[in-house]
């Protein structure tokens, strides 16, 4: 994938959804997160994390993560077959990078939100993946983890 | 024999020190040749310091940030076990940095706490470091029983370049 395609993909993702089915509720106005005052930004981030069932803030994009910890989040979601999620690249936007840390009161990236609620970073997501909690949480969101099917296949 | 990164760093330091004395103490030249030979046998590349778990407790080579992290966690959580590793060597930062750490904290205070609550407790103890030099902190927060099941400081995933890969600022 060429660099320009990656950037375009990243921009699409930042607008809330790269959904092929089109027209997923539109994205944020491009100015939104960047130009907002701190009070307004909190509200916008709140809207952002609630807009989709699975929202992650990464360094880089799912196609090209630029951090090992962010990549771990991407890979875990991929393992569970979660394809429809909103991914925001904090490296593209310094205000977002700081803003999301203030919003969640969490000092690092990546950050994972499920159903609008902050769940944790890479360590916690990995823990949830290892102990089966992630499958359960995805189920609550109406997402069937791909690992359930794999498990069923193995036991046949 | 695979050399630990700490010994490697020590060798490099020794080599540099000896080089200073070369002109005035010619006999040290032999010492330097021996060191060079040892370095040549070293198989651990500096970039991948994420090798076997190594408890750096009490290590003289730990820097001030590492010492501060250790002290604050001990004070805040009275941990049964505290394993801390400076992982900066595996990331796109200058040598000798104290920016990326991995810590395993084992404390009965974590009983009944969710992972999120435990991590937040660790963050609170290290708020100054996290607002300052520490850029990444991988946390394993376990109760004593959980630690006994798997008493190991994990290794972090390899660095993918971070913001250095883009044209922008860090």
mmCIF file of C-alpha atoms in Angstrom:
data_model
loop_
_atom_site.group_PDB
_atom_site.id
_atom_site.type_symbol
_atom_site.label_atom_id
_atom_site.label_comp_id
_atom_site.label_asym_id
_atom_site.label_seq_id
_atom_site.Cartn_x
_atom_site.Cartn_y
_atom_site.Cartn_z
ATOM 1 C CA UNK A 1 0.000 0.000 0.000
ATOM 2 C CA UNK A 2 1.516 3.291 -1.027
ATOM 3 C CA UNK A 3 2.063 6.001 1.530
ATOM 4 C CA UNK A 4 -0.630 8.233 0.070
ATOM 5 C CA UNK A 5 -3.177 5.438 0.179
ATOM 6 C CA UNK A 6 -2.285 4.824 3.812
ATOM 7 C CA UNK A 7 -2.812 8.473 4.607
ATOM 8 C CA UNK A 8 -6.134 8.469 2.824
ATOM 9 C CA UNK A 9 -7.175 5.374 4.734
ATOM 10 C CA UNK A 10 -6.104 6.987 7.977
ATOM 11 C CA UNK A 11 -8.112 10.087 7.168
ATOM 12 C CA UNK A 12 -11.141 7.966 6.384
ATOM 13 C CA UNK A 13 -10.813 6.144 9.657
ATOM 14 C CA UNK A 14 -10.490 9.411 11.512
ATOM 15 C CA UNK A 15 -13.800 10.501 10.057
ATOM 16 C CA UNK A 16 -15.425 7.799 12.105
ATOM 17 C CA UNK A 17 -15.829 4.894 9.738
ATOM 18 C CA UNK A 18 -14.247 3.491 6.645
ATOM 19 C CA UNK A 19 -17.424 1.446 6.205
ATOM 20 C CA UNK A 20 -17.850 0.236 2.673
ATOM 21 C CA UNK A 21 -21.591 0.307 3.088
ATOM 22 C CA UNK A 22 -21.246 4.064 2.937
ATOM 23 C CA UNK A 23 -22.740 6.938 4.846
ATOM 24 C CA UNK A 24 -22.194 5.777 8.387
ATOM 25 C CA UNK A 25 -23.556 8.908 10.047
ATOM 26 C CA UNK A 26 -20.869 11.111 8.507
ATOM 27 C CA UNK A 27 -17.725 12.110 10.324
ATOM 28 C CA UNK A 28 -16.869 14.938 12.628
ATOM 29 C CA UNK A 29 -16.478 18.265 10.933
ATOM 30 C CA UNK A 30 -12.786 18.344 10.100
ATOM 31 C CA UNK A 31 -12.208 21.368 12.279
ATOM 32 C CA UNK A 32 -13.968 19.874 15.264
ATOM 33 C CA UNK A 33 -11.444 18.152 17.466
ATOM 34 C CA UNK A 34 -8.540 20.327 16.481
ATOM 35 C CA UNK A 35 -9.893 23.807 17.019
ATOM 36 C CA UNK A 36 -12.042 23.173 20.065
ATOM 37 C CA UNK A 37 -11.478 24.786 23.431
ATOM 38 C CA UNK A 38 -10.774 22.389 26.270
ATOM 39 C CA UNK A 39 -14.388 22.319 27.460
ATOM 40 C CA UNK A 40 -15.712 21.769 23.971
ATOM 41 C CA UNK A 41 -13.048 19.188 23.264
ATOM 42 C CA UNK A 42 -14.143 16.989 26.154
ATOM 43 C CA UNK A 43 -17.652 16.964 24.777
ATOM 44 C CA UNK A 44 -16.447 16.174 21.288
ATOM 45 C CA UNK A 45 -14.265 13.345 22.522
ATOM 46 C CA UNK A 46 -17.191 12.058 24.501
ATOM 47 C CA UNK A 47 -19.245 12.006 21.327
ATOM 48 C CA UNK A 48 -16.362 10.394 19.459
ATOM 49 C CA UNK A 49 -15.951 7.463 21.827
ATOM 50 C CA UNK A 50 -19.691 6.865 21.922
ATOM 51 C CA UNK A 51 -20.234 6.994 18.200
ATOM 52 C CA UNK A 52 -18.975 3.478 17.617
ATOM 53 C CA UNK A 53 -19.082 0.290 19.631
ATOM 54 C CA UNK A 54 -15.323 -0.209 19.464
ATOM 55 C CA UNK A 55 -13.089 2.855 19.419
ATOM 56 C CA UNK A 56 -9.326 2.856 19.669
ATOM 57 C CA UNK A 57 -6.752 5.612 19.782
ATOM 58 C CA UNK A 58 -3.486 4.501 18.266
ATOM 59 C CA UNK A 59 -0.106 5.670 17.168
ATOM 60 C CA UNK A 60 -0.383 5.014 13.494
ATOM 61 C CA UNK A 61 -3.197 3.216 11.726
ATOM 62 C CA UNK A 62 -4.442 -0.368 11.772
ATOM 63 C CA UNK A 63 -2.773 -0.848 8.389
ATOM 64 C CA UNK A 64 0.456 0.725 9.543
ATOM 65 C CA UNK A 65 0.825 0.904 13.302
ATOM 66 C CA UNK A 66 3.779 2.986 14.425
ATOM 67 C CA UNK A 67 4.061 1.631 17.931
ATOM 68 C CA UNK A 68 4.439 -1.905 19.205
ATOM 69 C CA UNK A 69 1.784 -1.444 21.870
ATOM 70 C CA UNK A 70 -0.697 0.061 19.400
ATOM 71 C CA UNK A 71 0.055 -2.811 17.050
ATOM 72 C CA UNK A 72 -0.741 -5.288 19.810
ATOM 73 C CA UNK A 73 -4.217 -3.758 20.123
ATOM 74 C CA UNK A 74 -4.727 -3.983 16.370
ATOM 75 C CA UNK A 75 -3.621 -7.608 16.287
ATOM 76 C CA UNK A 76 -5.855 -8.619 19.188
ATOM 77 C CA UNK A 77 -8.884 -7.070 17.508
ATOM 78 C CA UNK A 78 -7.938 -8.817 14.289
ATOM 79 C CA UNK A 79 -7.690 -12.153 16.083
ATOM 80 C CA UNK A 80 -11.215 -11.718 17.358
ATOM 81 C CA UNK A 81 -12.429 -10.828 13.892
ATOM 82 C CA UNK A 82 -13.415 -7.299 14.896
ATOM 83 C CA UNK A 83 -13.193 -5.406 11.621
ATOM 84 C CA UNK A 84 -15.648 -2.594 12.124
ATOM 85 C CA UNK A 85 -14.032 -0.279 14.577
ATOM 86 C CA UNK A 86 -13.101 3.373 14.683
ATOM 87 C CA UNK A 87 -9.375 4.005 14.888
ATOM 88 C CA UNK A 88 -7.892 7.439 15.468
ATOM 89 C CA UNK A 89 -4.241 8.196 14.838
ATOM 90 C CA UNK A 90 -2.976 10.516 17.560
ATOM 91 C CA UNK A 91 0.272 11.108 15.677
ATOM 92 C CA UNK A 92 -1.718 13.090 13.131
ATOM 93 C CA UNK A 93 -3.154 15.436 15.716
ATOM 94 C CA UNK A 94 -1.227 16.710 18.766
ATOM 95 C CA UNK A 95 -4.377 18.172 20.303
ATOM 96 C CA UNK A 96 -6.100 14.829 20.059
ATOM 97 C CA UNK A 97 -3.053 13.114 21.460
ATOM 98 C CA UNK A 98 -3.154 15.226 24.622
ATOM 99 C CA UNK A 99 -6.913 15.651 24.701
ATOM 100 C CA UNK A 100 -7.700 11.963 24.859
ATOM 101 C CA UNK A 101 -5.258 11.513 27.736
ATOM 102 C CA UNK A 102 -6.988 14.316 29.643
ATOM 103 C CA UNK A 103 -10.408 12.928 28.806
ATOM 104 C CA UNK A 104 -9.716 9.431 30.102
ATOM 105 C CA UNK A 105 -7.219 10.527 32.756
ATOM 106 C CA UNK A 106 -4.882 7.912 31.306
ATOM 107 C CA UNK A 107 -1.326 8.880 30.448
ATOM 108 C CA UNK A 108 -0.552 6.672 27.480
ATOM 109 C CA UNK A 109 -1.602 5.541 24.020
ATOM 110 C CA UNK A 110 -3.115 3.145 22.898
ATOM 111 C CA UNK A 111 -6.537 3.558 24.494
ATOM 112 C CA UNK A 112 -9.469 1.238 23.970
ATOM 113 C CA UNK A 113 -13.128 2.170 24.406
ATOM 114 C CA UNK A 114 -15.946 -0.358 24.325
ATOM 115 C CA UNK A 115 -19.484 0.965 24.153
ATOM 116 C CA UNK A 116 -18.280 4.440 24.981
ATOM 117 C CA UNK A 117 -16.492 3.312 28.098
ATOM 118 C CA UNK A 118 -12.755 3.412 28.601
ATOM 119 C CA UNK A 119 -11.482 -0.101 29.044
ATOM 120 C CA UNK A 120 -7.738 0.356 29.255
ATOM 121 C CA UNK A 121 -4.579 0.210 27.239
ATOM 122 C CA UNK A 122 -2.644 -2.572 25.572
ATOM 123 C CA UNK A 123 -1.833 -4.465 28.796
ATOM 124 C CA UNK A 124 -5.444 -4.620 29.903
ATOM 125 C CA UNK A 125 -6.738 -5.590 26.474
ATOM 126 C CA UNK A 126 -4.158 -8.357 26.322
ATOM 127 C CA UNK A 127 -5.226 -9.577 29.739
ATOM 128 C CA UNK A 128 -8.869 -9.569 28.672
ATOM 129 C CA UNK A 129 -7.947 -11.480 25.539
ATOM 130 C CA UNK A 130 -6.022 -14.096 27.529
ATOM 131 C CA UNK A 131 -8.647 -14.684 30.209
ATOM 132 C CA UNK A 132 -11.675 -14.718 27.926
ATOM 133 C CA UNK A 133 -13.165 -11.444 29.158
ATOM 134 C CA UNK A 134 -12.808 -9.836 25.743
ATOM 135 C CA UNK A 135 -15.001 -12.454 24.107
ATOM 136 C CA UNK A 136 -17.644 -11.725 26.758
ATOM 137 C CA UNK A 137 -17.429 -7.957 26.386
ATOM 138 C CA UNK A 138 -17.699 -8.194 22.609
ATOM 139 C CA UNK A 139 -20.709 -10.460 23.021
ATOM 140 C CA UNK A 140 -22.416 -7.782 25.111
ATOM 141 C CA UNK A 141 -21.915 -5.424 22.209
ATOM 142 C CA UNK A 142 -23.431 -7.885 19.806
ATOM 143 C CA UNK A 143 -20.093 -8.768 18.272
ATOM 144 C CA UNK A 144 -19.334 -12.423 17.947
ATOM 145 C CA UNK A 145 -15.652 -13.076 18.403
ATOM 146 C CA UNK A 146 -14.020 -15.128 15.662
ATOM 147 C CA UNK A 147 -12.244 -17.088 18.348
ATOM 148 C CA UNK A 148 -15.500 -18.709 19.452
ATOM 149 C CA UNK A 149 -15.838 -20.335 16.059
ATOM 150 C CA UNK A 150 -12.206 -21.359 16.085
ATOM 151 C CA UNK A 151 -12.635 -22.928 19.468
ATOM 152 C CA UNK A 152 -15.702 -24.831 18.317
ATOM 153 C CA UNK A 153 -13.844 -26.093 15.288
ATOM 154 C CA UNK A 154 -10.977 -27.334 17.422
ATOM 155 C CA UNK A 155 -13.188 -29.296 19.730
ATOM 156 C CA UNK A 156 -15.023 -31.140 16.956
ATOM 157 C CA UNK B 1 27.561 -17.649 25.467
ATOM 158 C CA UNK B 2 25.004 -14.922 25.130
ATOM 159 C CA UNK B 3 25.946 -11.713 26.884
ATOM 160 C CA UNK B 4 23.391 -9.692 28.791
ATOM 161 C CA UNK B 5 22.901 -6.139 27.626
ATOM 162 C CA UNK B 6 24.097 -4.821 30.981
ATOM 163 C CA UNK B 7 27.454 -6.526 30.566
ATOM 164 C CA UNK B 8 27.615 -5.274 27.014
ATOM 165 C CA UNK B 9 27.099 -1.700 28.200
ATOM 166 C CA UNK B 10 29.732 -2.242 30.846
ATOM 167 C CA UNK B 11 32.178 -3.491 28.215
ATOM 168 C CA UNK B 12 31.576 -0.474 26.019
ATOM 169 C CA UNK B 13 32.200 1.757 29.001
ATOM 170 C CA UNK B 14 35.371 -0.125 29.892
ATOM 171 C CA UNK B 15 36.580 0.155 26.338
ATOM 172 C CA UNK B 16 36.031 3.893 26.288
ATOM 173 C CA UNK B 17 37.799 4.296 29.593
ATOM 174 C CA UNK B 18 40.792 2.307 28.447
ATOM 175 C CA UNK B 19 41.021 4.313 25.248
ATOM 176 C CA UNK B 20 41.543 7.440 27.341
ATOM 177 C CA UNK B 21 44.586 5.924 28.957
ATOM 178 C CA UNK B 22 46.101 4.455 25.830
ATOM 179 C CA UNK B 23 48.588 7.187 25.113
ATOM 180 C CA UNK B 24 49.987 7.421 28.639
ATOM 181 C CA UNK B 25 49.768 3.749 29.579
ATOM 182 C CA UNK B 26 50.837 1.640 26.607
ATOM 183 C CA UNK B 27 50.561 -1.616 28.573
ATOM 184 C CA UNK B 28 46.803 -1.159 28.655
ATOM 185 C CA UNK B 29 46.805 -1.716 24.929
ATOM 186 C CA UNK B 30 46.738 -5.435 25.627
ATOM 187 C CA UNK B 31 43.707 -5.018 27.850
ATOM 188 C CA UNK B 32 41.920 -3.262 25.040
ATOM 189 C CA UNK B 33 42.620 -6.041 22.575
ATOM 190 C CA UNK B 34 41.118 -8.493 25.012
ATOM 191 C CA UNK B 35 38.012 -6.339 25.397
ATOM 192 C CA UNK B 36 37.633 -6.011 21.639
ATOM 193 C CA UNK B 37 37.720 -9.772 21.317
ATOM 194 C CA UNK B 38 35.017 -10.111 23.955
ATOM 195 C CA UNK B 39 32.846 -7.555 22.184
ATOM 196 C CA UNK B 40 33.225 -9.405 18.916
ATOM 197 C CA UNK B 41 31.800 -12.514 20.594
ATOM 198 C CA UNK B 42 28.799 -10.585 21.870
ATOM 199 C CA UNK B 43 25.663 -11.838 20.174
ATOM 200 C CA UNK B 44 23.013 -9.605 21.701
ATOM 201 C CA UNK B 45 22.187 -6.722 19.390
ATOM 202 C CA UNK B 46 21.550 -3.520 21.313
ATOM 203 C CA UNK B 47 18.277 -2.898 19.517
ATOM 204 C CA UNK B 48 16.561 -5.943 20.950
ATOM 205 C CA UNK B 49 17.024 -5.650 24.639
ATOM 206 C CA UNK B 50 13.693 -7.376 25.209
ATOM 207 C CA UNK B 51 15.387 -10.663 26.056
ATOM 208 C CA UNK B 52 15.014 -12.887 29.096
ATOM 209 C CA UNK B 53 13.526 -11.389 32.192
ATOM 210 C CA UNK B 54 16.199 -9.838 34.359
ATOM 211 C CA UNK B 55 15.496 -8.393 37.735
ATOM 212 C CA UNK B 56 17.306 -5.078 37.870
ATOM 213 C CA UNK B 57 16.634 -4.730 41.599
ATOM 214 C CA UNK B 58 19.626 -3.216 43.315
ATOM 215 C CA UNK B 59 21.469 -2.870 40.005
ATOM 216 C CA UNK B 60 24.038 -0.122 40.183
ATOM 217 C CA UNK B 61 23.487 0.745 36.544
ATOM 218 C CA UNK B 62 19.878 1.940 37.083
ATOM 219 C CA UNK B 63 19.342 5.654 36.540
ATOM 220 C CA UNK B 64 17.559 8.277 38.629
ATOM 221 C CA UNK B 65 14.178 7.779 36.980
ATOM 222 C CA UNK B 66 14.314 4.052 37.604
ATOM 223 C CA UNK B 67 15.229 4.690 41.231
ATOM 224 C CA UNK B 68 12.359 7.137 41.626
ATOM 225 C CA UNK B 69 9.855 4.716 40.130
ATOM 226 C CA UNK B 70 11.018 1.969 42.435
ATOM 227 C CA UNK B 71 10.893 4.192 45.530
ATOM 228 C CA UNK B 72 7.452 5.596 44.780
ATOM 229 C CA UNK B 73 5.881 2.237 44.058
ATOM 230 C CA UNK B 74 7.346 0.763 47.203
ATOM 231 C CA UNK B 75 6.014 3.614 49.247
ATOM 232 C CA UNK B 76 2.555 3.648 47.668
ATOM 233 C CA UNK B 77 1.869 -0.057 47.376
ATOM 234 C CA UNK B 78 4.226 -1.908 49.748
ATOM 235 C CA UNK B 79 4.613 -4.587 47.088
ATOM 236 C CA UNK B 80 5.587 -8.151 47.877
ATOM 237 C CA UNK B 81 7.414 -8.233 44.577
ATOM 238 C CA UNK B 82 8.551 -5.369 42.392
ATOM 239 C CA UNK B 83 10.293 -6.039 39.115
ATOM 240 C CA UNK B 84 11.236 -3.115 36.960
ATOM 241 C CA UNK B 85 12.951 -3.062 33.615
ATOM 242 C CA UNK B 86 14.132 -0.075 31.593
ATOM 243 C CA UNK B 87 13.134 -0.938 28.039
ATOM 244 C CA UNK B 88 14.272 2.326 26.474
ATOM 245 C CA UNK B 89 17.087 0.546 24.662
ATOM 246 C CA UNK B 90 14.542 -1.143 22.448
ATOM 247 C CA UNK B 91 12.993 2.093 21.244
ATOM 248 C CA UNK B 92 13.854 5.005 19.001
ATOM 249 C CA UNK B 93 15.443 7.106 21.773
ATOM 250 C CA UNK B 94 19.067 8.002 22.583
ATOM 251 C CA UNK B 95 21.257 5.562 24.493
ATOM 252 C CA UNK B 96 20.966 5.879 28.244
ATOM 253 C CA UNK B 97 17.356 7.098 28.064
ATOM 254 C CA UNK B 98 14.886 6.375 30.808
ATOM 255 C CA UNK B 99 11.676 6.738 28.846
ATOM 256 C CA UNK B 100 10.190 3.269 28.401
ATOM 257 C CA UNK B 101 9.664 0.939 31.337
ATOM 258 C CA UNK B 102 7.982 -2.331 32.165
ATOM 259 C CA UNK B 103 6.959 -3.044 35.739
ATOM 260 C CA UNK B 104 5.459 -5.983 37.558
ATOM 261 C CA UNK B 105 3.890 -5.004 40.876
ATOM 262 C CA UNK B 106 2.633 -7.693 43.227
ATOM 263 C CA UNK B 107 0.574 -6.444 46.130
ATOM 264 C CA UNK B 108 -2.263 -7.730 48.257
ATOM 265 C CA UNK B 109 -3.678 -4.222 47.989
ATOM 266 C CA UNK B 110 -4.833 -5.213 44.518
ATOM 267 C CA UNK B 111 -7.265 -7.783 45.910
ATOM 268 C CA UNK B 112 -10.746 -7.096 44.652
ATOM 269 C CA UNK B 113 -9.606 -4.406 42.242
ATOM 270 C CA UNK B 114 -10.261 -4.520 38.524
ATOM 271 C CA UNK B 115 -7.246 -4.271 36.200
ATOM 272 C CA UNK B 116 -8.225 -0.701 35.410
ATOM 273 C CA UNK B 117 -8.300 0.261 39.086
ATOM 274 C CA UNK B 118 -4.942 -1.386 39.670
ATOM 275 C CA UNK B 119 -3.309 0.396 36.760
ATOM 276 C CA UNK B 120 -4.755 3.717 37.856
ATOM 277 C CA UNK B 121 -3.244 3.182 41.285
ATOM 278 C CA UNK B 122 0.164 2.648 39.716
ATOM 279 C CA UNK B 123 -0.289 5.719 37.522
ATOM 280 C CA UNK B 124 -1.220 7.796 40.544
ATOM 281 C CA UNK B 125 1.965 6.771 42.350
ATOM 282 C CA UNK B 126 4.031 7.701 39.300
ATOM 283 C CA UNK B 127 2.137 10.776 38.135
ATOM 284 C CA UNK B 128 5.241 12.965 38.206
ATOM 285 C CA UNK B 129 7.320 10.556 36.150
ATOM 286 C CA UNK B 130 4.508 10.013 33.676
ATOM 287 C CA UNK B 131 4.042 13.748 33.261
ATOM 288 C CA UNK B 132 7.787 14.011 32.806
ATOM 289 C CA UNK B 133 10.385 11.678 31.359
ATOM 290 C CA UNK B 134 8.411 8.423 31.220
ATOM 291 C CA UNK B 135 6.834 8.009 27.836
ATOM 292 C CA UNK B 136 5.664 4.416 28.078
ATOM 293 C CA UNK B 137 4.863 2.200 31.039
ATOM 294 C CA UNK B 138 3.841 -1.430 30.611
ATOM 295 C CA UNK B 139 2.194 -2.677 33.773
ATOM 296 C CA UNK B 140 1.590 -6.121 35.237
ATOM 297 C CA UNK B 141 -0.398 -5.613 38.430
ATOM 298 C CA UNK B 142 -1.114 -8.849 40.274
ATOM 299 C CA UNK B 143 -2.137 -10.175 43.648
ATOM 300 C CA UNK B 144 0.353 -12.533 45.309
ATOM 301 C CA UNK B 145 -1.735 -15.562 44.285
ATOM 302 C CA UNK B 146 -1.873 -14.437 40.659
ATOM 303 C CA UNK B 147 1.864 -13.826 40.619
ATOM 304 C CA UNK B 148 2.586 -17.324 41.929
ATOM 305 C CA UNK B 149 0.735 -18.757 38.909
ATOM 306 C CA UNK B 150 3.056 -16.955 36.542
ATOM 307 C CA UNK B 151 5.948 -15.164 38.243
ATOM 308 C CA UNK B 152 7.423 -13.519 35.218
ATOM 309 C CA UNK B 153 8.083 -10.052 33.901
ATOM 310 C CA UNK B 154 6.874 -10.289 30.296
ATOM 311 C CA UNK B 155 8.597 -8.720 27.337
ATOM 312 C CA UNK B 156 7.110 -5.831 25.410
ATOM 313 C CA UNK B 157 6.313 -5.944 21.697
ATOM 314 C CA UNK B 158 9.025 -4.573 19.423
ATOM 315 C CA UNK B 159 9.098 -0.857 18.715
ATOM 316 C CA UNK B 160 7.671 0.206 15.367
ATOM 317 C CA UNK B 161 9.433 3.549 15.244
ATOM 318 C CA UNK B 162 6.849 5.743 16.915
ATOM 319 C CA UNK B 163 6.529 9.303 15.785
ATOM 320 C CA UNK B 164 10.056 9.218 14.415
ATOM 321 C CA UNK B 165 8.620 7.475 11.406
ATOM 322 C CA UNK B 166 6.560 10.476 10.415
ATOM 323 C CA UNK B 167 7.792 13.813 9.239
ATOM 324 C CA UNK B 168 6.495 15.576 12.340
ATOM 325 C CA UNK B 169 7.535 16.238 15.872
ATOM 326 C CA UNK B 170 7.843 13.610 18.610
#
